[in-house]
Coordinates of C-alpha atoms in Angstrom, one line a residue:
Chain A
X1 CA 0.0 0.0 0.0
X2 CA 2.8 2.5 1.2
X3 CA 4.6 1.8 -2.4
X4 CA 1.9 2.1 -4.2
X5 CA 1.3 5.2 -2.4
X6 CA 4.7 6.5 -3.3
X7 CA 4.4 5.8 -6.7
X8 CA 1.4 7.3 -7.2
X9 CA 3.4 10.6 -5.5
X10 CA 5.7 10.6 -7.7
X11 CA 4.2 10.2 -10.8
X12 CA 1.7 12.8 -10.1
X13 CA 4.6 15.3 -9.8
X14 CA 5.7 18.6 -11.8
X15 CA 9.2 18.4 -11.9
X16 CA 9.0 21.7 -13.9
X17 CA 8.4 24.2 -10.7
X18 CA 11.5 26.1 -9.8
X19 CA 10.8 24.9 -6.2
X20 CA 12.5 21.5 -7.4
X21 CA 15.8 23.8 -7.2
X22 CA 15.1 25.2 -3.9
X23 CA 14.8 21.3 -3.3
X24 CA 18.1 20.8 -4.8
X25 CA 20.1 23.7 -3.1
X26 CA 18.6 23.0 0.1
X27 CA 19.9 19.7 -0.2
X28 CA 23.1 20.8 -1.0
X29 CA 23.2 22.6 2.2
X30 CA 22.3 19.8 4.6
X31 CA 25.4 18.5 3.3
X32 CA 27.6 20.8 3.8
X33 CA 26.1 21.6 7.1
X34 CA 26.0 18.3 8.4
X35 CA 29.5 17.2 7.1
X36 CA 30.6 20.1 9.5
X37 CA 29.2 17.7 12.4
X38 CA 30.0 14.3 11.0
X39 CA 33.6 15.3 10.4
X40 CA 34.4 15.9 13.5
X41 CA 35.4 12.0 14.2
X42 CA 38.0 12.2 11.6
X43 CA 40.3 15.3 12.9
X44 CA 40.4 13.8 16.4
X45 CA 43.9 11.5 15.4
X46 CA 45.8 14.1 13.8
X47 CA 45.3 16.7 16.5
X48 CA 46.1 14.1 19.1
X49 CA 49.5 13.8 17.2
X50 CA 50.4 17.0 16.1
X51 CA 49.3 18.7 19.3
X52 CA 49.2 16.4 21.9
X53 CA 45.9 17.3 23.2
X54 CA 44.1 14.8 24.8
X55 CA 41.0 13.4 23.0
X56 CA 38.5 14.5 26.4
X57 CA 39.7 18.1 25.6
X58 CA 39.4 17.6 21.8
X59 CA 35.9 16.5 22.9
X60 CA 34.9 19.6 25.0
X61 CA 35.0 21.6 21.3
X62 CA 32.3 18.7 20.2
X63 CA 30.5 19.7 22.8
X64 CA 30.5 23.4 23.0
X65 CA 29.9 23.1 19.1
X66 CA 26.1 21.0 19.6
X67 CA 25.9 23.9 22.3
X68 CA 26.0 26.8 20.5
X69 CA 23.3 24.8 17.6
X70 CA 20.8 24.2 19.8
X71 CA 20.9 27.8 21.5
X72 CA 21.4 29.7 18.3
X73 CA 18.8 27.6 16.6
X74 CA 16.0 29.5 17.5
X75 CA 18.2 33.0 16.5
X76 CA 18.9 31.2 13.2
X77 CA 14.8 30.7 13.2
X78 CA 14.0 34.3 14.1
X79 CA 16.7 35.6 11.1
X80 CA 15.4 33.3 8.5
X81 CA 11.8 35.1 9.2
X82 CA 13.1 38.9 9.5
X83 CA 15.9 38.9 6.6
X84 CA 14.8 35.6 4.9
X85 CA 16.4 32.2 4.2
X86 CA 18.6 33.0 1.7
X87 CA 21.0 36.1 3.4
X88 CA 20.7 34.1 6.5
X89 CA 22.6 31.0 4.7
X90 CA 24.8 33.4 3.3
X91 CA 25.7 34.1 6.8
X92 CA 26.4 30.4 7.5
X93 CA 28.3 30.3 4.6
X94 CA 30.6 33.1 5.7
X95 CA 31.3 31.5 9.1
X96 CA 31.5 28.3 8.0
X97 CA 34.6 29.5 5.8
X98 CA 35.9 31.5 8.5
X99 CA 35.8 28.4 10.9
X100 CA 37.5 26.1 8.3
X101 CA 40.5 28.3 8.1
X102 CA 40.7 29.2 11.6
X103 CA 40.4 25.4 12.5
X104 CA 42.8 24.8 9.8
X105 CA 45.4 27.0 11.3
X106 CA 44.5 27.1 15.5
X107 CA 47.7 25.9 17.4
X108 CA 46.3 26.1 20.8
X109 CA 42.9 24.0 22.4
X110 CA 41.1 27.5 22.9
X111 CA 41.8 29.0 19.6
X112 CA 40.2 25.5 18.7
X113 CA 37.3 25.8 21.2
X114 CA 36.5 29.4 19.2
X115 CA 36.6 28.2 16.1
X116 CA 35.3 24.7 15.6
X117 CA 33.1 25.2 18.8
X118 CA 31.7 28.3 18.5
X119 CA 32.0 29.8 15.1
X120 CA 30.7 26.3 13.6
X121 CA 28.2 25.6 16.3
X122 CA 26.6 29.2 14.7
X123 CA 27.5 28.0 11.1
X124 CA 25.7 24.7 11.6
X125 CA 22.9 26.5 12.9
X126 CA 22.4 29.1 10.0
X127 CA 22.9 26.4 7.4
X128 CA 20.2 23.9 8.7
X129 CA 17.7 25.9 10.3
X130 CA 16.4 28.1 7.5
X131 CA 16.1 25.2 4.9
X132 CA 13.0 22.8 6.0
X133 CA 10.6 26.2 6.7
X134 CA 11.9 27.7 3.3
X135 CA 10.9 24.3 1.4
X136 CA 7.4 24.7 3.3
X137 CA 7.0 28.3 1.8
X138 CA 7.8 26.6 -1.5
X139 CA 5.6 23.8 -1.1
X140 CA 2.1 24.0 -0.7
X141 CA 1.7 20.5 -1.8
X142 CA 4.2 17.2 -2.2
X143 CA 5.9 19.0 1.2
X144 CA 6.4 15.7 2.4
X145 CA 8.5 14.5 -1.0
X146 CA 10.5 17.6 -0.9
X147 CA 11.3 17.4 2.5
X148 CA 12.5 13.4 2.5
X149 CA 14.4 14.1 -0.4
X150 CA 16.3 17.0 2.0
X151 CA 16.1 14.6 5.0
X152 CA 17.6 12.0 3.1
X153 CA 20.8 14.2 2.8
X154 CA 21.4 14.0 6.3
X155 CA 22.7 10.2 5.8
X156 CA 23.8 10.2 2.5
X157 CA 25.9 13.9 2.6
X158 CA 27.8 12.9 5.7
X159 CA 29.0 9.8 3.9
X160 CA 29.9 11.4 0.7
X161 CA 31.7 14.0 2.4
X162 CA 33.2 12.3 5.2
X163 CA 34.9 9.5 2.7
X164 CA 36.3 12.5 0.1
X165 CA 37.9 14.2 3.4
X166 CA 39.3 10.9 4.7
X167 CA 41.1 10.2 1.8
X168 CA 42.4 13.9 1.2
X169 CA 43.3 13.8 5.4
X170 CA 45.9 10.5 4.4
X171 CA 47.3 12.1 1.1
X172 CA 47.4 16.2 1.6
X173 CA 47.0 16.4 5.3
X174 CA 44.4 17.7 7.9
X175 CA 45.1 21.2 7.6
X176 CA 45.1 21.3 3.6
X177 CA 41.8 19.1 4.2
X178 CA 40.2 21.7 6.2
X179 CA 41.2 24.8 4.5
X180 CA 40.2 23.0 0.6
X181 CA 37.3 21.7 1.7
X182 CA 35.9 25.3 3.4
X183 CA 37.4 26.8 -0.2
X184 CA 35.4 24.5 -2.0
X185 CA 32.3 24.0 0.1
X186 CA 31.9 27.6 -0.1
X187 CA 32.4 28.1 -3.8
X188 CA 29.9 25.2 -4.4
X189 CA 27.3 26.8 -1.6
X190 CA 27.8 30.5 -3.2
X191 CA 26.9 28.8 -7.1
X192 CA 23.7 27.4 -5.1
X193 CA 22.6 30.2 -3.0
X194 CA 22.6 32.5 -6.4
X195 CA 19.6 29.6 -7.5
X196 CA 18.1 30.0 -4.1
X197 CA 14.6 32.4 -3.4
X198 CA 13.3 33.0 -0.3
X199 CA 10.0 32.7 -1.8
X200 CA 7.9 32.0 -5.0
X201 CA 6.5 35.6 -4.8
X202 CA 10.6 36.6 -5.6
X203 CA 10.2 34.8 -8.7
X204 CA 6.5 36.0 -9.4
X205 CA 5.5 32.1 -9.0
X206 CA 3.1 30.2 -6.6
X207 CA 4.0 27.5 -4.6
X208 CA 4.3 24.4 -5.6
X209 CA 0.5 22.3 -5.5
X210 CA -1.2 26.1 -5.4
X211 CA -4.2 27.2 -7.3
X212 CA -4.5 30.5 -8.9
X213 CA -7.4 31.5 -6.1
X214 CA -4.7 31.5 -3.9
X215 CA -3.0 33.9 -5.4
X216 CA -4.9 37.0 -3.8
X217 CA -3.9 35.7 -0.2
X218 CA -0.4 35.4 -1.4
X219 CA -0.1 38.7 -2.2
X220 CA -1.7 39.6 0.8
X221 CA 1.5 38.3 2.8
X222 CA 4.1 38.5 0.7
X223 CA 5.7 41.6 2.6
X224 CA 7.4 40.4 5.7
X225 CA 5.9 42.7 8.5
X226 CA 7.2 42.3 11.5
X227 CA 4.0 42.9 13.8
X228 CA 2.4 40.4 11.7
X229 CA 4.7 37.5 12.1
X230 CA 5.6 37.8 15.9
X231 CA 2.0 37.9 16.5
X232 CA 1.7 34.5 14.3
X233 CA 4.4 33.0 16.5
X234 CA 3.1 34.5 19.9
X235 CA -0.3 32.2 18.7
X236 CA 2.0 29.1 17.8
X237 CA 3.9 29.7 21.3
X238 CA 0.3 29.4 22.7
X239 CA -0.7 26.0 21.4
X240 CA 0.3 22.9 23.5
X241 CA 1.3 21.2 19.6
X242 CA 4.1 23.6 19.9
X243 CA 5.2 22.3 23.7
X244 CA 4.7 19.0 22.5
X245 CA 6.5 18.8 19.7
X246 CA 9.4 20.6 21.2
X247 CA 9.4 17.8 23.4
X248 CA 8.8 14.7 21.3
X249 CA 11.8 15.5 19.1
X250 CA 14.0 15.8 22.5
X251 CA 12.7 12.7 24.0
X252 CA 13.0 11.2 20.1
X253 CA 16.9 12.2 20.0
X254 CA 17.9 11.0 23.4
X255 CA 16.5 7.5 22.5
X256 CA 18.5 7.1 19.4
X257 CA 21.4 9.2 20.4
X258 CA 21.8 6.6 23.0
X259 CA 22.3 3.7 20.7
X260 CA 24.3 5.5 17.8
X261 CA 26.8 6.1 20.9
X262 CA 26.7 3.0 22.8
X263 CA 26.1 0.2 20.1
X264 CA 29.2 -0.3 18.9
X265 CA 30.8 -0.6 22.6
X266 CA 28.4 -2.5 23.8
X267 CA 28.6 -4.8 20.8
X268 CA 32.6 -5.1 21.8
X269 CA 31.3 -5.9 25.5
X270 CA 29.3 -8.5 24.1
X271 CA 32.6 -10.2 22.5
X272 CA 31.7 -9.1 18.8
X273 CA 34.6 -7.5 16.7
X274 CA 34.8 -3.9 16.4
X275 CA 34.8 -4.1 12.3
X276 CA 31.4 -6.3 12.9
X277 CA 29.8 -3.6 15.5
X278 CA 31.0 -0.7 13.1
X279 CA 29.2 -2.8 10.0
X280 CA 26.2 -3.1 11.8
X281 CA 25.8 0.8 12.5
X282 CA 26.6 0.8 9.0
X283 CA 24.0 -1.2 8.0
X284 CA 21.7 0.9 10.1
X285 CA 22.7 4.1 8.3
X286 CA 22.3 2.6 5.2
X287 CA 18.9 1.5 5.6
X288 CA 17.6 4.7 7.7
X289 CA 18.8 6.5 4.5
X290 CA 15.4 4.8 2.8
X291 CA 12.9 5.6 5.4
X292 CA 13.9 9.1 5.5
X293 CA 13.2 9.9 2.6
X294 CA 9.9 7.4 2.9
X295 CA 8.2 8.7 6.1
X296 CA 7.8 12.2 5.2
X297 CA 5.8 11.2 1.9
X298 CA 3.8 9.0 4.2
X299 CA 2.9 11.0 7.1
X300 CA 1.9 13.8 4.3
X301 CA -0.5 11.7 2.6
X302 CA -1.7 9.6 5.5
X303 CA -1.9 10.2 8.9
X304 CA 1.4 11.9 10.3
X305 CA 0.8 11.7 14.1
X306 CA 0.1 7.6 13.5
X307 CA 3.3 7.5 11.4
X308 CA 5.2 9.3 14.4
X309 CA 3.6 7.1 17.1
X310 CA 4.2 4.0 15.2
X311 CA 8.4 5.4 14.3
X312 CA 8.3 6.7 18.2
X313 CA 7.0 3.1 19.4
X314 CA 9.2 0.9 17.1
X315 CA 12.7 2.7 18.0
X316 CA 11.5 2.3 21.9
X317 CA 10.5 -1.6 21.3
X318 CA 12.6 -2.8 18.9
X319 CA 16.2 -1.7 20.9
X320 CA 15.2 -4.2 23.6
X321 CA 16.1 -7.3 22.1
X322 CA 20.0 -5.8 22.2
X323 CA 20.2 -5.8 26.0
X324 CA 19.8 -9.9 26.0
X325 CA 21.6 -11.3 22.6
X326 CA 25.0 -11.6 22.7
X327 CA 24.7 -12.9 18.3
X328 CA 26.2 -11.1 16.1
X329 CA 23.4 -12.0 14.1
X330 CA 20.7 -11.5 15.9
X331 CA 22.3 -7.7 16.7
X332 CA 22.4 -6.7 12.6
X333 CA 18.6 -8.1 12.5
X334 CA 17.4 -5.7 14.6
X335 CA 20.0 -2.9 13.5
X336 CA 17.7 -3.5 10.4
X337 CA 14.3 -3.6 12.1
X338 CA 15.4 -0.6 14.5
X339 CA 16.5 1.5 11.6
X340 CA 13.3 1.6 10.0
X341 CA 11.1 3.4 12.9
X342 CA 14.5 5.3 13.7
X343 CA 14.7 6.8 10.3
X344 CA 11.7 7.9 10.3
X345 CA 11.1 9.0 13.1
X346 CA 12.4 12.7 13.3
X347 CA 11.5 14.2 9.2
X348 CA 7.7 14.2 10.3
X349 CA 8.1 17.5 12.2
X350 CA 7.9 19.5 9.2
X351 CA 4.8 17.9 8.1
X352 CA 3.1 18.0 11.9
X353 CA 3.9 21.8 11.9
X354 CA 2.1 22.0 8.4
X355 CA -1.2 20.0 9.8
X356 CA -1.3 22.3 12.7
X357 CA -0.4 25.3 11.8
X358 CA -1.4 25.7 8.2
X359 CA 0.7 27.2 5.2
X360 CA 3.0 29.6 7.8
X361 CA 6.7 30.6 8.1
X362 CA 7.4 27.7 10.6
X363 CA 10.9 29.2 11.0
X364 CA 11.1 30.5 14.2
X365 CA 9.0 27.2 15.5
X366 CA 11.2 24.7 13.4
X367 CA 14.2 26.6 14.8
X368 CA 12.5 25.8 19.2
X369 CA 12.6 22.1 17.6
X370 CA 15.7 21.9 16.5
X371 CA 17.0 23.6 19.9
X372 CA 15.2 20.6 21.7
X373 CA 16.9 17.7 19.4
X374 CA 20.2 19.2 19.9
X375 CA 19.7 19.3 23.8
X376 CA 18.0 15.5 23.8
X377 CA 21.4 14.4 21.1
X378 CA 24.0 15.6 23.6
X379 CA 21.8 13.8 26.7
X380 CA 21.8 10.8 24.7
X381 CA 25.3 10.7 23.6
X382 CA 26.4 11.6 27.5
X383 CA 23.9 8.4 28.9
X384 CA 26.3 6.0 27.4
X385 CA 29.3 6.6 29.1
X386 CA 28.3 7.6 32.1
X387 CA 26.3 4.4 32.4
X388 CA 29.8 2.2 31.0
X389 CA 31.5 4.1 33.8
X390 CA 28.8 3.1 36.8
X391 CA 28.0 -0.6 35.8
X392 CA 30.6 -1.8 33.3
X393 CA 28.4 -2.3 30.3
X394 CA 25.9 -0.5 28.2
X395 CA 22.5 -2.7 29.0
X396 CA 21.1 -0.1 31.4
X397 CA 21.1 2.3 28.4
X398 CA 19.5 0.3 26.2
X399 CA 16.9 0.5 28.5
X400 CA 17.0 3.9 28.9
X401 CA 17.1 4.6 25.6
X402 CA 13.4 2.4 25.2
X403 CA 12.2 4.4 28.3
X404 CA 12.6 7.9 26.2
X405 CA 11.2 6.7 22.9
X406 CA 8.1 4.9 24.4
X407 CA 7.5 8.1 26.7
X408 CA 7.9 10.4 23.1
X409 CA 4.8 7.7 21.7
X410 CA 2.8 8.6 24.5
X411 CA 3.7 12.3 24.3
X412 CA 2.5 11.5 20.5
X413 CA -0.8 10.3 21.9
X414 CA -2.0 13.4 23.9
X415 CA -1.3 15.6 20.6
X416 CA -4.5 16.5 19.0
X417 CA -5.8 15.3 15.5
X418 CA -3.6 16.7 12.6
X419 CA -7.6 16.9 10.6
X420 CA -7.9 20.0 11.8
X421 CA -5.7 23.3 11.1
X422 CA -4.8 26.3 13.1
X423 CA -6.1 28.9 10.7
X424 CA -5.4 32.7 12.2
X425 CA -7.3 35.4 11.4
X426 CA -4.3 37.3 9.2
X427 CA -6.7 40.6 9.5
X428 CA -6.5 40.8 12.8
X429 CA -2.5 39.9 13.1
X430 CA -1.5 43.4 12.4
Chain B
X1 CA -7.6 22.7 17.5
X2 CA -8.0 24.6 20.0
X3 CA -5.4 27.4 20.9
X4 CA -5.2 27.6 24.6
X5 CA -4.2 30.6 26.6
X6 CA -1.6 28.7 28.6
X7 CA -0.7 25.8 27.1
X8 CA -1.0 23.9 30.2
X9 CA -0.8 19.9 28.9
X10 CA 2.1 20.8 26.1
X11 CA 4.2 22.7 29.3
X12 CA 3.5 19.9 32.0
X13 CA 4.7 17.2 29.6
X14 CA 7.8 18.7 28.6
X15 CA 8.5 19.7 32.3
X16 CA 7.8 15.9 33.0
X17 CA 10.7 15.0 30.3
X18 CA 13.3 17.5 31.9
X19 CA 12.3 15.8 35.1
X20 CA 12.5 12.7 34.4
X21 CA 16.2 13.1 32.4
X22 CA 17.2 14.8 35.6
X23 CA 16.6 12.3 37.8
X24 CA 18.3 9.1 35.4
X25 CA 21.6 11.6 35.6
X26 CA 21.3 12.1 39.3
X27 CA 20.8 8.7 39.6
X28 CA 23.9 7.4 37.5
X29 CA 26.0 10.4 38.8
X30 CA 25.0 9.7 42.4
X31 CA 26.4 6.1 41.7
X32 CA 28.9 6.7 40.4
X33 CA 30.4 9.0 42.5
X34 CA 30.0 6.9 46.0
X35 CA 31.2 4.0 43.9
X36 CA 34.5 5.8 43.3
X37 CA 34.5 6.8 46.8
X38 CA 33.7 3.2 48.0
X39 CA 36.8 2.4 46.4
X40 CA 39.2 5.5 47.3
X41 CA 38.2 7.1 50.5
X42 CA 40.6 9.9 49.3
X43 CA 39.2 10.7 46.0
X44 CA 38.4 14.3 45.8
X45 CA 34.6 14.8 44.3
X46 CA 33.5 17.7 41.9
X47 CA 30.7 20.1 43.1
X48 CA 28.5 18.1 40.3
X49 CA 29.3 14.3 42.4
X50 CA 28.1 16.1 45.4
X51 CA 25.4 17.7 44.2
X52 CA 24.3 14.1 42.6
X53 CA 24.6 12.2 45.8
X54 CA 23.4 15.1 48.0
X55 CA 20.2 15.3 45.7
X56 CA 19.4 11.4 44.7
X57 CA 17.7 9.5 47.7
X58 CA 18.9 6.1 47.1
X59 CA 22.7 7.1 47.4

């Protein structure tokens, strides 16, 4: 049913609409954004060695960077509202640069801490933050297509990138790496962003899915007044979808933030290889890639809060089996099973804010729920650890990691029905 | 859907959450700090291990 759902998706679709190239640039930026992130793992050697820092320390600049993304999130939000998506990214783009040079060329921990902490942690921020709401501006139908297709960049980018920087780290060296890559990530991003529009009325278009008797209420809204957007948001702030949500996608990264930490050492303490624990987070990866892109296309056409609850419920159940096999087997199995519900279960937020909230700049809101995944990812990779340090083995977080998805699917449960749609008065916003 | 004045269920539910990821890291840090202690009478505790163990009731 869900193929033939897709299918019929697809082949309903104008591939003409310029949105298709919003789709594409946005995509582009996920990339480049999330390779900022991802990349991290691969520096962590050669500064050890050229520096002699020790890897905690390295670590701290990890940290400070998810830090500074989840509280500038919501300032990354506000921007792409007041000055739009496009300068906002240009912004990213500027830092980004600046923090791949000044990485590049740091020599002591706190020049690093600056750079890769803070200057990325904002860069991160400004790149992934405005995309998803502009795509929703773009899209008044197929939202959940172009928004999987995004999504789905979030696996695949990270891989891309992450193997073309290893192999330029072992020929041309870590600081070469860093300073070529920022050259050429930003040349790429610059190309893009001259594609990129804020909105169809830049181009004189409608969005994507709308009819010509939309057009007056486009018009109506197509300057950004400030009065009339902070009063949108002050009614979104007032809904307990907006709470909610904020708090399903924390509870949502803690559960599988939890696992993408702790499976591979707890696969080790289980007497399994560490090439056959990294291949089955591989496989994982791999196979989230698919339901990425899937989920969003579904929740859009079917029922999004059943989607979510069903994603929410299977990354709580399906980790349990972990905490009692000790088969290699049986662990890439459920890596498989679990990877399905996981991959799905964080691109339906887009499509949630949609059903509630109508055809709005969901910036600033999207922005509050990125603010509460990046808070509920750093829990989730601290669980882990700590738990190692207290009991000797990872089986308590497994279980902790079940406790926070099933509590997200029954967060899921007290939302209201997505049938029905926040519609403000726009008169009256002014 | 209604839009409520103070979004009373949305705010209670995520105050839950915060809760209840407090108390797991009390917990653990609680336990972790008299474990060390169990097995170094010496060992000098952060402000954040004392908090833990002052705060958590099982340790």
């Amino acid at each position: 049913m869900s193929i033939a759902l897709i299918k019929k998706n697809i082949s309903e679709i104008d591939f003409h609409h310029y949105g298709w190239v919003i789709v594409a640039v946005g995509a582009i930026a996920q990339m480049i954004g999330s390779a900022i992130r991802m990349a991290f793992g691969i520096i962590i050697d050669p500064l050890v060695e050229e520096f002699s820092w020790d890897p905690k320390s390295i670590g701290i600049a990890y940290a400070i960077m998810s830090v500074v993304t989840a509280i500038s999130s919501p300032i990354a939000g506000y921007c792409s509202t007041m000055i739009g998506a496009r300068k906002t990214m240009y912004i990213g783009l500027f830092l980004f640069l600046i923090g791949m040079i000044w990485t590049a060329l740091a020599t002591n921990i706190y020049e690093f801490y600056i750079s890769y902490g803070i200057i990325f942690g904002f860069a991160q921020s400004m790149f992934l933050v405005p995309v998803i709401p502009a795509i929703a501006i773009w899209f008044k139908k197929s939202l959940g297509l172009a928004t999987g297709l995004i999504i789905g960049m979030w696996s695949l980018g990270p891989a891309i990138v992450i193997q073309l920087m290893g192999i330029m780290l072992n020929s041309i060296g870590w600081q070469n790496t860093f300073i070529i890559s920022g050259l050429v990530g930003s040349v790429i991003m610059f190309i893009a962003l001259a594609f990129f529009k804020n909105t169809p009325q830049d181009m004189g278009l409608l969005p994507y899915g709308a009819e010509d008797s939309d057009k007056q209420e486009e018009i109506k809204h197509e300057k950004p007044i400030n009065n009339y957007y902070s009063n949108l948001q002050k009614i979104v702030y007032g809904t307990n979808a907006f709470w909610s949500l904020m708090n399903i996608h924390f509870l949502g990264c803690v559960g599988h933030a939890v696992i993408l930490i702790g499976l591979v050492p707890l696969m080790i303490t289980k007497g399994i290889s560490y090439t056959d624990s990294v291949l089955c987070l591989t496989i994982i990866m791999v196979v989230s890639i698919s339901t990425r892109f899937i989920t969003p296309i579904l929740g859009d056409s079917v029922n999004p809060k059943t989607i979510m609850f069903l994603s929410f419920l299977g990354q709580g159940l399906f980790v349990i089996p972990w905490a009692f096999t000790t088969d290699k087997w049986m662990f890439y199995l459920v890596g498989i099973l679990w990877a399905i519900p996981y991959g799905g279960e964080g691109t339906l937020f887009p499509i949630m804010n949609r059903k509630y909230y109508g055809f709005f700049r969901m910036d600033t809101t999207y922005g509050w729920q990125i603010l509460a995944a990046s808070f509920g990812m750093a829990l989730g990779g601290f669980i882990p650890g700590l738990v190692f340090e207290v009991t000797g083995g990872y089986v308590y977080a497994i279980w902790i990691s079940a406790f926070f998805s099933c509590l997200g699917a029954c967060v899921i449960l007290t939302l209201e029905t997505t049938k029905r749609v926040i519609r403000p008065s726009f008169e009256n916003l002014g | 859907m209604k839009i409520d004045t103070i979004p009373s269920k949305g705010i209670s539910l995520s105050l839950f959450s915060i809760i209840a990821s407090s108390v797991i890291l009390i917990y653990f840090s609680a336990w972790n700090s008299t474990n060390k202690l169990n097995e170094n009478s010496n060992y000098e505790t952060s402000w954040i291990q004392d908090g833990s163990v002052f705060l958590c009731p099982l340790h």
